[in-house]
Amino acid sequence: MNGYYRTILNDNIKKGLLDAASASELKHPSLIGRLREIVVHQLLEPMLNNNFSMGTGKIIDYNGAISNEIDICIYSQNLLPPIFFSQNDKLAIFPFESVLSCIEVKTSFSKKNIEDTYKKFVCVERELALTSGLHDHNNTPHPQIVVKPHYRLFIFQTDVKNYSPEYFLTTYKKIDPKWNSEPLISHVCIVGKGSFCFTNQGWIHMAYDEYNNIHEEVISFLATIVQDLPRTEESRGMPRIGYYLTDAYNTDRIIDGKLHTRPWAPGKLVFKLGDL
């Protein structure tokens, strides 16, 4: 552990949280939410290397399915490119294969806010499909084990009296039936309280250090995100943009100098992907 590195990061976190707190004085709910998304951007972006970037928008798949708007998508610049509507706002649509992490940002802790986040991520999980990033010499997709996007929640404050880590889990288990085996939202940060991360050893918790005013919960949240990105990216292989842009079954073929119009047997590609 490097104290100097941590001190600089903790100072940046405190500055960002002060900016977020000042946004509350605007008394405009949608603007407050947007400004707080920007704060999370400010905390995360300096920690990302050139392979990864962030944006706001919707996730799409090759079949045409589209998600609701996600506050923050962390994506790989080595995989399929997003299409940006506004570079200044970083508003884009993101091919599912390039998305490594999804983060929802909430102003306050409540069962409704957690429930809304859960429903949004359920739609991504159920309705969008990944394509394979592994193909043989005949361009046939091969079965593949992938790391799906990690679904995360960042909460700026809680007004709950007698808050405890158990209180958060008690609330979450009413929403996610797999809360203690395969939780959909596997990583949560509640500023000034603690962060929760589900691992192969179960839930782990990092508390805010109130005595020394060190945001251990935010530091842990940021560190875990950054550490997860390379493994998630590597599992995707080399996905192909062609699945999004063309229909191979509508391609003609030239055999012995003669044109054969759409000679391929009709059908739909099935991508056999396992979860990791």
PDB file of C-alpha atoms in Angstrom, residues 50-178:
ATOM      1  CA  ASN A  50      -5.682   4.164 -22.833  1.00  0.00           C
ATOM      2  CA  ASN A  51      -7.423   0.824 -23.457  1.00  0.00           C
ATOM      3  CA  PHE A  52     -10.573   1.921 -21.657  1.00  0.00           C
ATOM      4  CA  SER A  53     -12.931   4.870 -21.769  1.00  0.00           C
ATOM      5  CA  MET A  54     -16.343   5.948 -20.493  1.00  0.00           C
ATOM      6  CA  GLY A  55     -19.597   7.318 -21.783  1.00  0.00           C
ATOM      7  CA  THR A  56     -23.314   7.637 -21.178  1.00  0.00           C
ATOM      8  CA  GLY A  57     -26.013   6.116 -23.355  1.00  0.00           C
ATOM      9  CA  LYS A  58     -27.651   2.900 -24.481  1.00  0.00           C
ATOM     10  CA  ILE A  59     -26.253  -0.563 -25.153  1.00  0.00           C
ATOM     11  CA  ILE A  60     -27.178  -2.367 -28.378  1.00  0.00           C
ATOM     12  CA  ASP A  61     -26.642  -5.883 -29.682  1.00  0.00           C
ATOM     13  CA  TYR A  62     -26.265  -7.317 -33.196  1.00  0.00           C
ATOM     14  CA  ASN A  63     -29.935  -8.399 -33.300  1.00  0.00           C
ATOM     15  CA  GLY A  64     -31.196  -4.838 -32.859  1.00  0.00           C
ATOM     16  CA  ALA A  65     -32.063  -5.023 -29.154  1.00  0.00           C
ATOM     17  CA  ILE A  66     -31.397  -1.843 -27.195  1.00  0.00           C
ATOM     18  CA  SER A  67     -31.195  -1.099 -23.471  1.00  0.00           C
ATOM     19  CA  ASN A  68     -32.514   1.789 -21.439  1.00  0.00           C
ATOM     20  CA  GLU A  69     -30.064   4.616 -20.897  1.00  0.00           C
ATOM     21  CA  ILE A  70     -27.153   3.647 -18.655  1.00  0.00           C
ATOM     22  CA  ASP A  71     -25.546   6.386 -16.576  1.00  0.00           C
ATOM     23  CA  ILE A  72     -21.978   5.204 -17.151  1.00  0.00           C
ATOM     24  CA  CYS A  73     -20.642   2.553 -19.521  1.00  0.00           C
ATOM     25  CA  ILE A  74     -16.978   1.651 -19.324  1.00  0.00           C
ATOM     26  CA  TYR A  75     -15.926   0.178 -22.646  1.00  0.00           C
ATOM     27  CA  SER A  76     -12.845  -1.209 -24.343  1.00  0.00           C
ATOM     28  CA  GLN A  77     -11.341   0.795 -27.161  1.00  0.00           C
ATOM     29  CA  ASN A  78      -9.781  -2.437 -28.475  1.00  0.00           C
ATOM     30  CA  LEU A  79     -13.163  -4.045 -29.218  1.00  0.00           C
ATOM     31  CA  LEU A  80     -16.170  -2.731 -31.188  1.00  0.00           C
ATOM     32  CA  PRO A  81     -16.439   1.060 -31.500  1.00  0.00           C
ATOM     33  CA  PRO A  82     -19.327   3.029 -29.994  1.00  0.00           C
ATOM     34  CA  ILE A  83     -21.137   5.622 -32.066  1.00  0.00           C
ATOM     35  CA  PHE A  84     -21.187   9.012 -30.355  1.00  0.00           C
ATOM     36  CA  PHE A  85     -24.023  11.511 -30.756  1.00  0.00           C
ATOM     37  CA  SER A  86     -22.119  14.136 -28.780  1.00  0.00           C
ATOM     38  CA  GLN A  87     -18.408  13.994 -28.011  1.00  0.00           C
ATOM     39  CA  ASN A  88     -18.744  16.769 -25.448  1.00  0.00           C
ATOM     40  CA  ASP A  89     -21.384  14.904 -23.447  1.00  0.00           C
ATOM     41  CA  LYS A  90     -19.907  11.480 -24.308  1.00  0.00           C
ATOM     42  CA  LEU A  91     -23.411  10.360 -25.271  1.00  0.00           C
ATOM     43  CA  ALA A  92     -23.317   7.216 -27.400  1.00  0.00           C
ATOM     44  CA  ILE A  93     -24.677   3.812 -28.303  1.00  0.00           C
ATOM     45  CA  PHE A  94     -22.359   0.994 -27.264  1.00  0.00           C
ATOM     46  CA  PRO A  95     -22.090  -2.465 -28.881  1.00  0.00           C
ATOM     47  CA  PHE A  96     -22.615  -4.994 -26.109  1.00  0.00           C
ATOM     48  CA  GLU A  97     -19.309  -6.753 -26.801  1.00  0.00           C
ATOM     49  CA  SER A  98     -17.308  -3.633 -25.926  1.00  0.00           C
ATOM     50  CA  VAL A  99     -19.094  -2.855 -22.635  1.00  0.00           C
ATOM     51  CA  LEU A 100     -17.100  -4.077 -19.635  1.00  0.00           C
ATOM     52  CA  SER A 101     -18.904  -2.374 -16.767  1.00  0.00           C
ATOM     53  CA  CYS A 102     -22.219  -0.551 -16.205  1.00  0.00           C
ATOM     54  CA  ILE A 103     -22.662   1.943 -13.372  1.00  0.00           C
ATOM     55  CA  GLU A 104     -25.852   3.596 -12.216  1.00  0.00           C
ATOM     56  CA  VAL A 105     -25.523   6.738 -10.122  1.00  0.00           C
ATOM     57  CA  LYS A 106     -28.144   7.586  -7.491  1.00  0.00           C
ATOM     58  CA  THR A 107     -28.389  10.670  -5.313  1.00  0.00           C
ATOM     59  CA  SER A 108     -29.708   8.828  -2.258  1.00  0.00           C
ATOM     60  CA  PHE A 109     -30.138   5.355  -0.793  1.00  0.00           C
ATOM     61  CA  SER A 110     -33.663   3.949  -1.013  1.00  0.00           C
ATOM     62  CA  LYS A 111     -35.286   0.669  -1.879  1.00  0.00           C
ATOM     63  CA  LYS A 112     -36.916   2.296  -4.913  1.00  0.00           C
ATOM     64  CA  ASN A 113     -33.589   3.540  -6.282  1.00  0.00           C
ATOM     65  CA  ILE A 114     -32.021   0.109  -5.894  1.00  0.00           C
ATOM     66  CA  GLU A 115     -35.100  -1.527  -7.428  1.00  0.00           C
ATOM     67  CA  ASP A 116     -35.024   0.837 -10.431  1.00  0.00           C
ATOM     68  CA  THR A 117     -31.354   0.042 -10.977  1.00  0.00           C
ATOM     69  CA  TYR A 118     -31.976  -3.694 -10.689  1.00  0.00           C
ATOM     70  CA  LYS A 119     -34.796  -3.582 -13.263  1.00  0.00           C
ATOM     71  CA  LYS A 120     -32.643  -1.636 -15.696  1.00  0.00           C
ATOM     72  CA  PHE A 121     -29.793  -4.148 -15.440  1.00  0.00           C
ATOM     73  CA  VAL A 122     -32.204  -7.106 -15.707  1.00  0.00           C
ATOM     74  CA  CYS A 123     -33.286  -5.768 -19.101  1.00  0.00           C
ATOM     75  CA  VAL A 124     -29.670  -5.645 -20.266  1.00  0.00           C
ATOM     76  CA  GLU A 125     -29.019  -9.163 -19.010  1.00  0.00           C
ATOM     77  CA  ARG A 126     -32.162 -10.731 -20.478  1.00  0.00           C
ATOM     78  CA  GLU A 127     -32.666  -8.877 -23.747  1.00  0.00           C
ATOM     79  CA  LEU A 128     -29.171  -8.323 -25.164  1.00  0.00           C
ATOM     80  CA  ALA A 129     -26.970 -11.034 -26.663  1.00  0.00           C
ATOM     81  CA  LEU A 130     -23.204 -11.182 -27.051  1.00  0.00           C
ATOM     82  CA  THR A 131     -21.595 -12.489 -30.219  1.00  0.00           C
ATOM     83  CA  SER A 132     -18.620 -14.822 -30.149  1.00  0.00           C
ATOM     84  CA  GLY A 133     -15.106 -13.448 -30.378  1.00  0.00           C
ATOM     85  CA  LEU A 134     -13.670 -16.801 -31.439  1.00  0.00           C
ATOM     86  CA  HIS A 135     -13.868 -18.099 -35.047  1.00  0.00           C
ATOM     87  CA  ASP A 136     -12.217 -20.953 -36.943  1.00  0.00           C
ATOM     88  CA  HIS A 137     -10.597 -20.796 -40.411  1.00  0.00           C
ATOM     89  CA  ASN A 138     -14.062 -21.129 -42.005  1.00  0.00           C
ATOM     90  CA  ASN A 139     -15.234 -18.088 -40.023  1.00  0.00           C
ATOM     91  CA  THR A 140     -17.558 -20.266 -37.965  1.00  0.00           C
ATOM     92  CA  PRO A 141     -18.076 -18.883 -34.441  1.00  0.00           C
ATOM     93  CA  HIS A 142     -16.857 -21.161 -31.664  1.00  0.00           C
ATOM     94  CA  PRO A 143     -18.257 -21.638 -28.153  1.00  0.00           C
ATOM     95  CA  GLN A 144     -16.695 -19.209 -25.739  1.00  0.00           C
ATOM     96  CA  ILE A 145     -16.546 -18.457 -22.024  1.00  0.00           C
ATOM     97  CA  VAL A 146     -16.962 -14.741 -21.367  1.00  0.00           C
ATOM     98  CA  VAL A 147     -16.992 -12.389 -18.414  1.00  0.00           C
ATOM     99  CA  LYS A 148     -20.238 -10.444 -18.664  1.00  0.00           C
ATOM    100  CA  PRO A 149     -20.386  -6.725 -17.855  1.00  0.00           C
ATOM    101  CA  HIS A 150     -20.237  -6.018 -14.149  1.00  0.00           C
ATOM    102  CA  TYR A 151     -23.323  -4.167 -12.909  1.00  0.00           C
ATOM    103  CA  ARG A 152     -22.570  -1.534 -10.288  1.00  0.00           C
ATOM    104  CA  LEU A 153     -24.327   1.103  -8.210  1.00  0.00           C
ATOM    105  CA  PHE A 154     -22.871   4.319  -6.771  1.00  0.00           C
ATOM    106  CA  ILE A 155     -24.971   6.135  -4.137  1.00  0.00           C
ATOM    107  CA  PHE A 156     -24.000   9.588  -2.911  1.00  0.00           C
ATOM    108  CA  GLN A 157     -25.741   9.637   0.443  1.00  0.00           C
ATOM    109  CA  THR A 158     -28.139   7.928   2.800  1.00  0.00           C
ATOM    110  CA  ASP A 159     -30.478   9.498   5.337  1.00  0.00           C
ATOM    111  CA  VAL A 160     -31.323   6.142   6.908  1.00  0.00           C
ATOM    112  CA  LYS A 161     -31.104   6.271  10.689  1.00  0.00           C
ATOM    113  CA  ASN A 162     -29.158   3.482  12.363  1.00  0.00           C
ATOM    114  CA  TYR A 163     -27.606   2.498   9.013  1.00  0.00           C
ATOM    115  CA  SER A 164     -25.510  -0.668   8.991  1.00  0.00           C
ATOM    116  CA  PRO A 165     -24.010  -2.930   6.306  1.00  0.00           C
ATOM    117  CA  GLU A 166     -26.629  -5.521   7.223  1.00  0.00           C
ATOM    118  CA  TYR A 167     -29.329  -2.949   6.483  1.00  0.00           C
ATOM    119  CA  PHE A 168     -28.178  -2.630   2.871  1.00  0.00           C
ATOM    120  CA  LEU A 169     -28.135  -6.406   2.340  1.00  0.00           C
ATOM    121  CA  THR A 170     -31.521  -6.772   4.033  1.00  0.00           C
ATOM    122  CA  THR A 171     -32.898  -4.235   1.553  1.00  0.00           C
ATOM    123  CA  TYR A 172     -31.193  -5.759  -1.476  1.00  0.00           C
ATOM    124  CA  LYS A 173     -32.282  -9.327  -0.800  1.00  0.00           C
ATOM    125  CA  LYS A 174     -35.917  -8.196  -1.061  1.00  0.00           C
ATOM    126  CA  ILE A 175     -35.177  -7.188  -4.667  1.00  0.00           C
ATOM    127  CA  ASP A 176     -32.763  -9.817  -6.010  1.00  0.00           C
ATOM    128  CA  PRO A 177     -33.665 -13.481  -5.341  1.00  0.00           C
ATOM    129  CA  LYS A 178     -30.039 -14.439  -6.082  1.00  0.00           C
TER     130      LYS A 178
END
